[in-house]
Amino acid sequence: MSFSTPAEIVAQAERAALNKISLSFPRTLVAAMLAGIYIAMGGLLSLLIGYGFPEWTAGNPGLQKLLSGCMFPLGLILVVLAGAELFTGNNAVLIPGFMKKKYGIMPILKNWTIVYIGNFIGAIFFVYIMVWCTGIVDADPWKSAIVQIAQAKVDMSGWVVFLKGIGANWLVCLAVWLGFSAHSTAGKMMGLWFPVMCFVAIGYEHSIANMFFIPLGMLQGAAISWSDFILANLIPATFGNIVGGALFVGCIYSYLYTKR
């Protein structure tokens, strides 16, 4: 077959997880920083293209969502094909081995913690050094767009952010699953692209992406404090992402396609 079956995908995830939890702390942290940078790259491209044609999208809001969604998958494509450690992807990938009792909960929590911190460092580095210091979004329509995006993300209720976080990582981890399924580079890119495009166009909340969007909005003048960012968005989005990835992808597919 030109693609892996669902059972083979679960087995691949299990093997990948064993490699992930065996990485040393420095390697895991550096790989996680790269993933934070790659997701920020996708976020920047999504912002520039999605909001770069205001005369086209003013009366066509769906077009803006489509343009942003089409660009953002660059980040996950780089993470998977170039190799990096992404917290949201690991929410699902580390579950099959755990359900087969290959390792306990502590290696999972250790990996998630290190990778989350590394993703944050990488995203903030890219925001400040590669975007803020270079002035890429200092002019409109991008400056006003990123301020509005950041403000909208912290103005939602925590419950809504949590639910949108579930949706985001449900789709992101399905993208990772499709990436495991494909056997060619083009197939992997296509499998990664569609679900990620979908979650961005819908407007779900991805915690690692928000490590790019909200701090950049803050630097561009959004009236948002660090506590607003962390409490109103990052924490509920993170827990939603864990549920969406670990439960709705990792647990369910392990239950369905792992031999008892």
PDB file of C-alpha atoms in Angstrom, residues 39-253:
ATOM      1  CA  ILE A  39       5.408  27.435  14.241  1.00  0.00           C
ATOM      2  CA  ALA A  40       6.166  31.158  14.548  1.00  0.00           C
ATOM      3  CA  MET A  41       7.417  31.152  10.944  1.00  0.00           C
ATOM      4  CA  GLY A  42       4.111  29.683   9.852  1.00  0.00           C
ATOM      5  CA  GLY A  43       2.278  32.240  11.967  1.00  0.00           C
ATOM      6  CA  LEU A  44       4.173  35.127  10.413  1.00  0.00           C
ATOM      7  CA  LEU A  45       3.496  33.897   6.884  1.00  0.00           C
ATOM      8  CA  SER A  46      -0.161  33.407   7.784  1.00  0.00           C
ATOM      9  CA  LEU A  47      -0.357  36.976   9.093  1.00  0.00           C
ATOM     10  CA  LEU A  48       1.413  38.581   6.129  1.00  0.00           C
ATOM     11  CA  ILE A  49      -0.574  36.784   3.435  1.00  0.00           C
ATOM     12  CA  GLY A  50      -3.895  36.461   5.228  1.00  0.00           C
ATOM     13  CA  TYR A  51      -4.092  40.159   6.087  1.00  0.00           C
ATOM     14  CA  GLY A  52      -2.056  41.509   3.179  1.00  0.00           C
ATOM     15  CA  PHE A  53      -4.946  41.972   0.753  1.00  0.00           C
ATOM     16  CA  PRO A  54      -7.476  44.125   2.642  1.00  0.00           C
ATOM     17  CA  GLU A  55      -9.130  45.355  -0.552  1.00  0.00           C
ATOM     18  CA  TRP A  56      -9.945  41.739  -1.455  1.00  0.00           C
ATOM     19  CA  THR A  57     -10.957  40.491   1.961  1.00  0.00           C
ATOM     20  CA  ALA A  58     -12.931  43.477   3.308  1.00  0.00           C
ATOM     21  CA  GLY A  59     -16.147  42.150   1.823  1.00  0.00           C
ATOM     22  CA  ASN A  60     -15.052  38.519   1.805  1.00  0.00           C
ATOM     23  CA  PRO A  61     -14.133  37.479   5.373  1.00  0.00           C
ATOM     24  CA  GLY A  62     -13.964  33.832   4.378  1.00  0.00           C
ATOM     25  CA  LEU A  63     -11.188  34.661   1.915  1.00  0.00           C
ATOM     26  CA  GLN A  64      -9.029  36.110   4.675  1.00  0.00           C
ATOM     27  CA  LYS A  65      -9.528  32.952   6.750  1.00  0.00           C
ATOM     28  CA  LEU A  66      -8.673  30.791   3.753  1.00  0.00           C
ATOM     29  CA  LEU A  67      -5.494  32.733   2.941  1.00  0.00           C
ATOM     30  CA  SER A  68      -4.297  32.592   6.552  1.00  0.00           C
ATOM     31  CA  GLY A  69      -5.156  28.915   6.800  1.00  0.00           C
ATOM     32  CA  CYS A  70      -3.318  28.034   3.601  1.00  0.00           C
ATOM     33  CA  MET A  71      -0.070  29.591   4.840  1.00  0.00           C
ATOM     34  CA  PHE A  72       0.086  28.452   8.472  1.00  0.00           C
ATOM     35  CA  PRO A  73       0.781  24.712   7.830  1.00  0.00           C
ATOM     36  CA  LEU A  74       4.367  25.624   6.924  1.00  0.00           C
ATOM     37  CA  GLY A  75       5.176  25.406  10.636  1.00  0.00           C
ATOM     38  CA  LEU A  76       4.033  21.825  11.200  1.00  0.00           C
ATOM     39  CA  ILE A  77       5.523  20.711   7.881  1.00  0.00           C
ATOM     40  CA  LEU A  78       8.907  21.986   9.054  1.00  0.00           C
ATOM     41  CA  VAL A  79       8.470  20.377  12.474  1.00  0.00           C
ATOM     42  CA  VAL A  80       7.687  16.943  11.047  1.00  0.00           C
ATOM     43  CA  LEU A  81       9.923  16.814   7.979  1.00  0.00           C
ATOM     44  CA  ALA A  82      12.927  18.788   9.234  1.00  0.00           C
ATOM     45  CA  GLY A  83      12.682  17.307  12.726  1.00  0.00           C
ATOM     46  CA  ALA A  84      11.720  19.165  15.898  1.00  0.00           C
ATOM     47  CA  GLU A  85       9.789  18.625  19.131  1.00  0.00           C
ATOM     48  CA  LEU A  86       6.315  20.181  19.302  1.00  0.00           C
ATOM     49  CA  PHE A  87       4.286  20.067  22.507  1.00  0.00           C
ATOM     50  CA  THR A  88       0.924  19.753  20.798  1.00  0.00           C
ATOM     51  CA  GLY A  89       2.011  16.918  18.522  1.00  0.00           C
ATOM     52  CA  ASN A  90       3.577  15.080  21.439  1.00  0.00           C
ATOM     53  CA  ASN A  91       0.254  15.249  23.288  1.00  0.00           C
ATOM     54  CA  ALA A  92      -0.937  12.452  20.988  1.00  0.00           C
ATOM     55  CA  VAL A  93       2.283  10.717  19.960  1.00  0.00           C
ATOM     56  CA  LEU A  94       3.301   9.753  23.506  1.00  0.00           C
ATOM     57  CA  ILE A  95      -0.039   8.124  24.353  1.00  0.00           C
ATOM     58  CA  PRO A  96       0.062   4.751  22.480  1.00  0.00           C
ATOM     59  CA  GLY A  97       3.235   3.600  24.270  1.00  0.00           C
ATOM     60  CA  PHE A  98       1.771   4.688  27.596  1.00  0.00           C
ATOM     61  CA  MET A  99      -1.438   2.724  26.967  1.00  0.00           C
ATOM     62  CA  LYS A 100       0.650  -0.362  26.136  1.00  0.00           C
ATOM     63  CA  LYS A 101       2.569   0.192  29.402  1.00  0.00           C
ATOM     64  CA  LYS A 102       5.902   0.704  27.661  1.00  0.00           C
ATOM     65  CA  TYR A 103       6.514   3.611  30.078  1.00  0.00           C
ATOM     66  CA  GLY A 104       4.672   5.449  32.817  1.00  0.00           C
ATOM     67  CA  ILE A 105       3.173   8.908  33.134  1.00  0.00           C
ATOM     68  CA  MET A 106       6.340  10.604  34.387  1.00  0.00           C
ATOM     69  CA  PRO A 107       8.307  10.377  31.100  1.00  0.00           C
ATOM     70  CA  ILE A 108       5.285  11.896  29.347  1.00  0.00           C
ATOM     71  CA  LEU A 109       5.007  14.789  31.798  1.00  0.00           C
ATOM     72  CA  LYS A 110       8.765  15.355  31.659  1.00  0.00           C
ATOM     73  CA  ASN A 111       8.761  15.483  27.866  1.00  0.00           C
ATOM     74  CA  TRP A 112       5.709  17.734  27.693  1.00  0.00           C
ATOM     75  CA  THR A 113       7.209  20.144  30.230  1.00  0.00           C
ATOM     76  CA  ILE A 114      10.618  20.436  28.559  1.00  0.00           C
ATOM     77  CA  VAL A 115       9.109  20.712  25.087  1.00  0.00           C
ATOM     78  CA  TYR A 116       6.533  23.310  26.168  1.00  0.00           C
ATOM     79  CA  ILE A 117       9.251  25.495  27.697  1.00  0.00           C
ATOM     80  CA  GLY A 118      11.449  25.067  24.628  1.00  0.00           C
ATOM     81  CA  ASN A 119       8.563  25.931  22.293  1.00  0.00           C
ATOM     82  CA  PHE A 120       7.952  29.101  24.310  1.00  0.00           C
ATOM     83  CA  ILE A 121      11.615  30.139  24.191  1.00  0.00           C
ATOM     84  CA  GLY A 122      11.804  29.543  20.444  1.00  0.00           C
ATOM     85  CA  ALA A 123       8.584  31.429  19.709  1.00  0.00           C
ATOM     86  CA  ILE A 124       9.576  34.442  21.810  1.00  0.00           C
ATOM     87  CA  PHE A 125      13.036  34.496  20.216  1.00  0.00           C
ATOM     88  CA  PHE A 126      11.504  34.608  16.749  1.00  0.00           C
ATOM     89  CA  VAL A 127       8.928  37.231  17.752  1.00  0.00           C
ATOM     90  CA  TYR A 128      11.496  39.600  19.189  1.00  0.00           C
ATOM     91  CA  ILE A 129      14.598  39.062  17.047  1.00  0.00           C
ATOM     92  CA  MET A 130      13.197  38.079  13.654  1.00  0.00           C
ATOM     93  CA  VAL A 131       9.961  40.097  13.613  1.00  0.00           C
ATOM     94  CA  TRP A 132      10.006  42.970  16.101  1.00  0.00           C
ATOM     95  CA  CYS A 133      13.647  43.977  15.589  1.00  0.00           C
ATOM     96  CA  THR A 134      13.312  43.768  11.822  1.00  0.00           C
ATOM     97  CA  GLY A 135      10.074  45.793  11.701  1.00  0.00           C
ATOM     98  CA  ILE A 136       8.324  43.335   9.399  1.00  0.00           C
ATOM     99  CA  VAL A 137       4.828  44.105  10.710  1.00  0.00           C
ATOM    100  CA  ASP A 138       5.342  47.719  11.799  1.00  0.00           C
ATOM    101  CA  ALA A 139       3.139  49.039   8.980  1.00  0.00           C
ATOM    102  CA  ASP A 140      -0.561  48.574   8.348  1.00  0.00           C
ATOM    103  CA  PRO A 141      -2.464  46.481   7.517  1.00  0.00           C
ATOM    104  CA  TRP A 142      -0.339  44.022   9.498  1.00  0.00           C
ATOM    105  CA  LYS A 143       0.215  46.112  12.626  1.00  0.00           C
ATOM    106  CA  SER A 144      -3.459  46.773  13.228  1.00  0.00           C
ATOM    107  CA  ALA A 145      -4.279  43.170  12.290  1.00  0.00           C
ATOM    108  CA  ILE A 146      -1.924  41.592  14.841  1.00  0.00           C
ATOM    109  CA  VAL A 147      -3.145  43.951  17.566  1.00  0.00           C
ATOM    110  CA  GLN A 148      -6.753  42.946  16.830  1.00  0.00           C
ATOM    111  CA  ILE A 149      -5.845  39.257  16.697  1.00  0.00           C
ATOM    112  CA  ALA A 150      -4.052  39.364  20.051  1.00  0.00           C
ATOM    113  CA  GLN A 151      -6.826  41.367  21.703  1.00  0.00           C
ATOM    114  CA  ALA A 152      -9.523  39.013  20.439  1.00  0.00           C
ATOM    115  CA  LYS A 153      -7.641  35.996  21.789  1.00  0.00           C
ATOM    116  CA  VAL A 154      -7.514  37.345  25.356  1.00  0.00           C
ATOM    117  CA  ASP A 155     -11.059  38.761  25.293  1.00  0.00           C
ATOM    118  CA  MET A 156     -12.675  35.324  24.966  1.00  0.00           C
ATOM    119  CA  SER A 157     -13.853  33.499  28.074  1.00  0.00           C
ATOM    120  CA  GLY A 158     -11.545  30.797  29.393  1.00  0.00           C
ATOM    121  CA  TRP A 159     -14.156  28.142  28.644  1.00  0.00           C
ATOM    122  CA  VAL A 160     -14.381  29.171  24.999  1.00  0.00           C
ATOM    123  CA  VAL A 161     -10.583  29.191  24.699  1.00  0.00           C
ATOM    124  CA  PHE A 162     -10.474  25.717  26.265  1.00  0.00           C
ATOM    125  CA  LEU A 163     -13.025  24.348  23.785  1.00  0.00           C
ATOM    126  CA  LYS A 164     -11.257  25.996  20.863  1.00  0.00           C
ATOM    127  CA  GLY A 165      -8.017  24.504  22.168  1.00  0.00           C
ATOM    128  CA  ILE A 166      -9.561  21.040  21.949  1.00  0.00           C
ATOM    129  CA  GLY A 167     -10.546  21.661  18.340  1.00  0.00           C
ATOM    130  CA  ALA A 168      -7.130  22.992  17.376  1.00  0.00           C
ATOM    131  CA  ASN A 169      -5.093  20.075  18.636  1.00  0.00           C
ATOM    132  CA  TRP A 170      -7.624  17.489  17.567  1.00  0.00           C
ATOM    133  CA  LEU A 171      -6.923  18.648  14.013  1.00  0.00           C
ATOM    134  CA  VAL A 172      -3.179  19.189  14.513  1.00  0.00           C
ATOM    135  CA  CYS A 173      -2.718  15.666  15.872  1.00  0.00           C
ATOM    136  CA  LEU A 174      -4.846  14.227  13.084  1.00  0.00           C
ATOM    137  CA  ALA A 175      -2.414  16.023  10.765  1.00  0.00           C
ATOM    138  CA  VAL A 176       0.475  14.278  12.539  1.00  0.00           C
ATOM    139  CA  TRP A 177      -1.376  10.974  12.124  1.00  0.00           C
ATOM    140  CA  LEU A 178      -1.763  11.614   8.384  1.00  0.00           C
ATOM    141  CA  GLY A 179       1.933  12.506   8.261  1.00  0.00           C
ATOM    142  CA  PHE A 180       2.724   9.080   9.733  1.00  0.00           C
ATOM    143  CA  SER A 181       0.381   7.501   7.198  1.00  0.00           C
ATOM    144  CA  ALA A 182       2.033   8.848   4.037  1.00  0.00           C
ATOM    145  CA  HIS A 183       5.169   7.234   2.632  1.00  0.00           C
ATOM    146  CA  SER A 184       6.322  10.057   0.340  1.00  0.00           C
ATOM    147  CA  THR A 185       7.451  13.594   1.114  1.00  0.00           C
ATOM    148  CA  ALA A 186       4.660  15.067  -0.996  1.00  0.00           C
ATOM    149  CA  GLY A 187       2.113  12.816   0.675  1.00  0.00           C
ATOM    150  CA  LYS A 188       3.295  13.798   4.137  1.00  0.00           C
ATOM    151  CA  MET A 189       3.139  17.498   3.266  1.00  0.00           C
ATOM    152  CA  MET A 190      -0.400  17.131   1.917  1.00  0.00           C
ATOM    153  CA  GLY A 191      -1.510  15.144   4.946  1.00  0.00           C
ATOM    154  CA  LEU A 192      -0.085  17.752   7.304  1.00  0.00           C
ATOM    155  CA  TRP A 193      -1.481  20.669   5.315  1.00  0.00           C
ATOM    156  CA  PHE A 194      -5.232  19.978   5.188  1.00  0.00           C
ATOM    157  CA  PRO A 195      -6.103  19.563   8.897  1.00  0.00           C
ATOM    158  CA  VAL A 196      -3.886  22.477   9.961  1.00  0.00           C
ATOM    159  CA  MET A 197      -5.381  24.715   7.293  1.00  0.00           C
ATOM    160  CA  CYS A 198      -8.784  23.686   8.607  1.00  0.00           C
ATOM    161  CA  PHE A 199      -8.129  24.600  12.258  1.00  0.00           C
ATOM    162  CA  VAL A 200      -6.702  28.010  11.338  1.00  0.00           C
ATOM    163  CA  ALA A 201      -9.578  28.858   9.001  1.00  0.00           C
ATOM    164  CA  ILE A 202     -12.093  27.834  11.672  1.00  0.00           C
ATOM    165  CA  GLY A 203     -10.365  29.974  14.305  1.00  0.00           C
ATOM    166  CA  TYR A 204      -9.415  27.402  16.936  1.00  0.00           C
ATOM    167  CA  GLU A 205      -6.788  28.119  19.610  1.00  0.00           C
ATOM    168  CA  HIS A 206      -3.309  26.575  19.407  1.00  0.00           C
ATOM    169  CA  SER A 207      -1.181  27.314  22.471  1.00  0.00           C
ATOM    170  CA  ILE A 208       2.171  27.302  20.660  1.00  0.00           C
ATOM    171  CA  ALA A 209       0.885  29.492  17.837  1.00  0.00           C
ATOM    172  CA  ASN A 210      -0.436  31.912  20.455  1.00  0.00           C
ATOM    173  CA  MET A 211       3.087  32.161  21.875  1.00  0.00           C
ATOM    174  CA  PHE A 212       3.764  33.976  18.605  1.00  0.00           C
ATOM    175  CA  PHE A 213       0.565  35.920  17.925  1.00  0.00           C
ATOM    176  CA  ILE A 214      -0.143  37.404  21.353  1.00  0.00           C
ATOM    177  CA  PRO A 215       3.395  38.537  22.320  1.00  0.00           C
ATOM    178  CA  LEU A 216       3.777  40.086  18.855  1.00  0.00           C
ATOM    179  CA  GLY A 217       0.496  41.910  19.337  1.00  0.00           C
ATOM    180  CA  MET A 218       1.730  43.126  22.728  1.00  0.00           C
ATOM    181  CA  LEU A 219       4.913  44.491  21.166  1.00  0.00           C
ATOM    182  CA  GLN A 220       2.848  46.248  18.500  1.00  0.00           C
ATOM    183  CA  GLY A 221       0.735  48.062  21.087  1.00  0.00           C
ATOM    184  CA  ALA A 222      -2.084  45.765  22.170  1.00  0.00           C
ATOM    185  CA  ALA A 223      -3.233  46.626  25.704  1.00  0.00           C
ATOM    186  CA  ILE A 224      -2.456  43.159  27.035  1.00  0.00           C
ATOM    187  CA  SER A 225      -0.378  42.277  30.088  1.00  0.00           C
ATOM    188  CA  TRP A 226       1.618  39.094  30.513  1.00  0.00           C
ATOM    189  CA  SER A 227      -0.911  37.925  33.092  1.00  0.00           C
ATOM    190  CA  ASP A 228      -3.727  38.544  30.574  1.00  0.00           C
ATOM    191  CA  PHE A 229      -1.848  36.489  27.998  1.00  0.00           C
ATOM    192  CA  ILE A 230      -1.064  33.590  30.321  1.00  0.00           C
ATOM    193  CA  LEU A 231      -4.269  33.398  32.364  1.00  0.00           C
ATOM    194  CA  ALA A 232      -6.889  34.379  29.783  1.00  0.00           C
ATOM    195  CA  ASN A 233      -5.493  32.447  26.830  1.00  0.00           C
ATOM    196  CA  LEU A 234      -2.350  30.367  27.207  1.00  0.00           C
ATOM    197  CA  ILE A 235      -3.411  28.198  30.145  1.00  0.00           C
ATOM    198  CA  PRO A 236      -6.934  27.306  28.924  1.00  0.00           C
ATOM    199  CA  ALA A 237      -5.650  26.815  25.364  1.00  0.00           C
ATOM    200  CA  THR A 238      -2.911  24.496  26.642  1.00  0.00           C
ATOM    201  CA  PHE A 239      -5.309  22.306  28.611  1.00  0.00           C
ATOM    202  CA  GLY A 240      -7.682  22.229  25.657  1.00  0.00           C
ATOM    203  CA  ASN A 241      -4.811  21.185  23.395  1.00  0.00           C
ATOM    204  CA  ILE A 242      -3.921  18.340  25.769  1.00  0.00           C
ATOM    205  CA  VAL A 243      -7.492  17.047  25.721  1.00  0.00           C
ATOM    206  CA  GLY A 244      -7.788  17.388  21.937  1.00  0.00           C
ATOM    207  CA  GLY A 245      -4.498  15.624  21.233  1.00  0.00           C
ATOM    208  CA  ALA A 246      -4.077  13.110  24.052  1.00  0.00           C
ATOM    209  CA  LEU A 247      -7.713  12.037  24.452  1.00  0.00           C
ATOM    210  CA  PHE A 248      -9.375  12.475  21.064  1.00  0.00           C
ATOM    211  CA  VAL A 249      -6.434  11.262  18.992  1.00  0.00           C
ATOM    212  CA  GLY A 250      -3.863   9.419  21.115  1.00  0.00           C
ATOM    213  CA  CYS A 251      -6.222   7.549  23.441  1.00  0.00           C
ATOM    214  CA  ILE A 252      -9.025   6.819  20.999  1.00  0.00           C
ATOM    215  CA  TYR A 253      -6.795   5.547  18.191  1.00  0.00           C
TER     216      TYR A 253
END
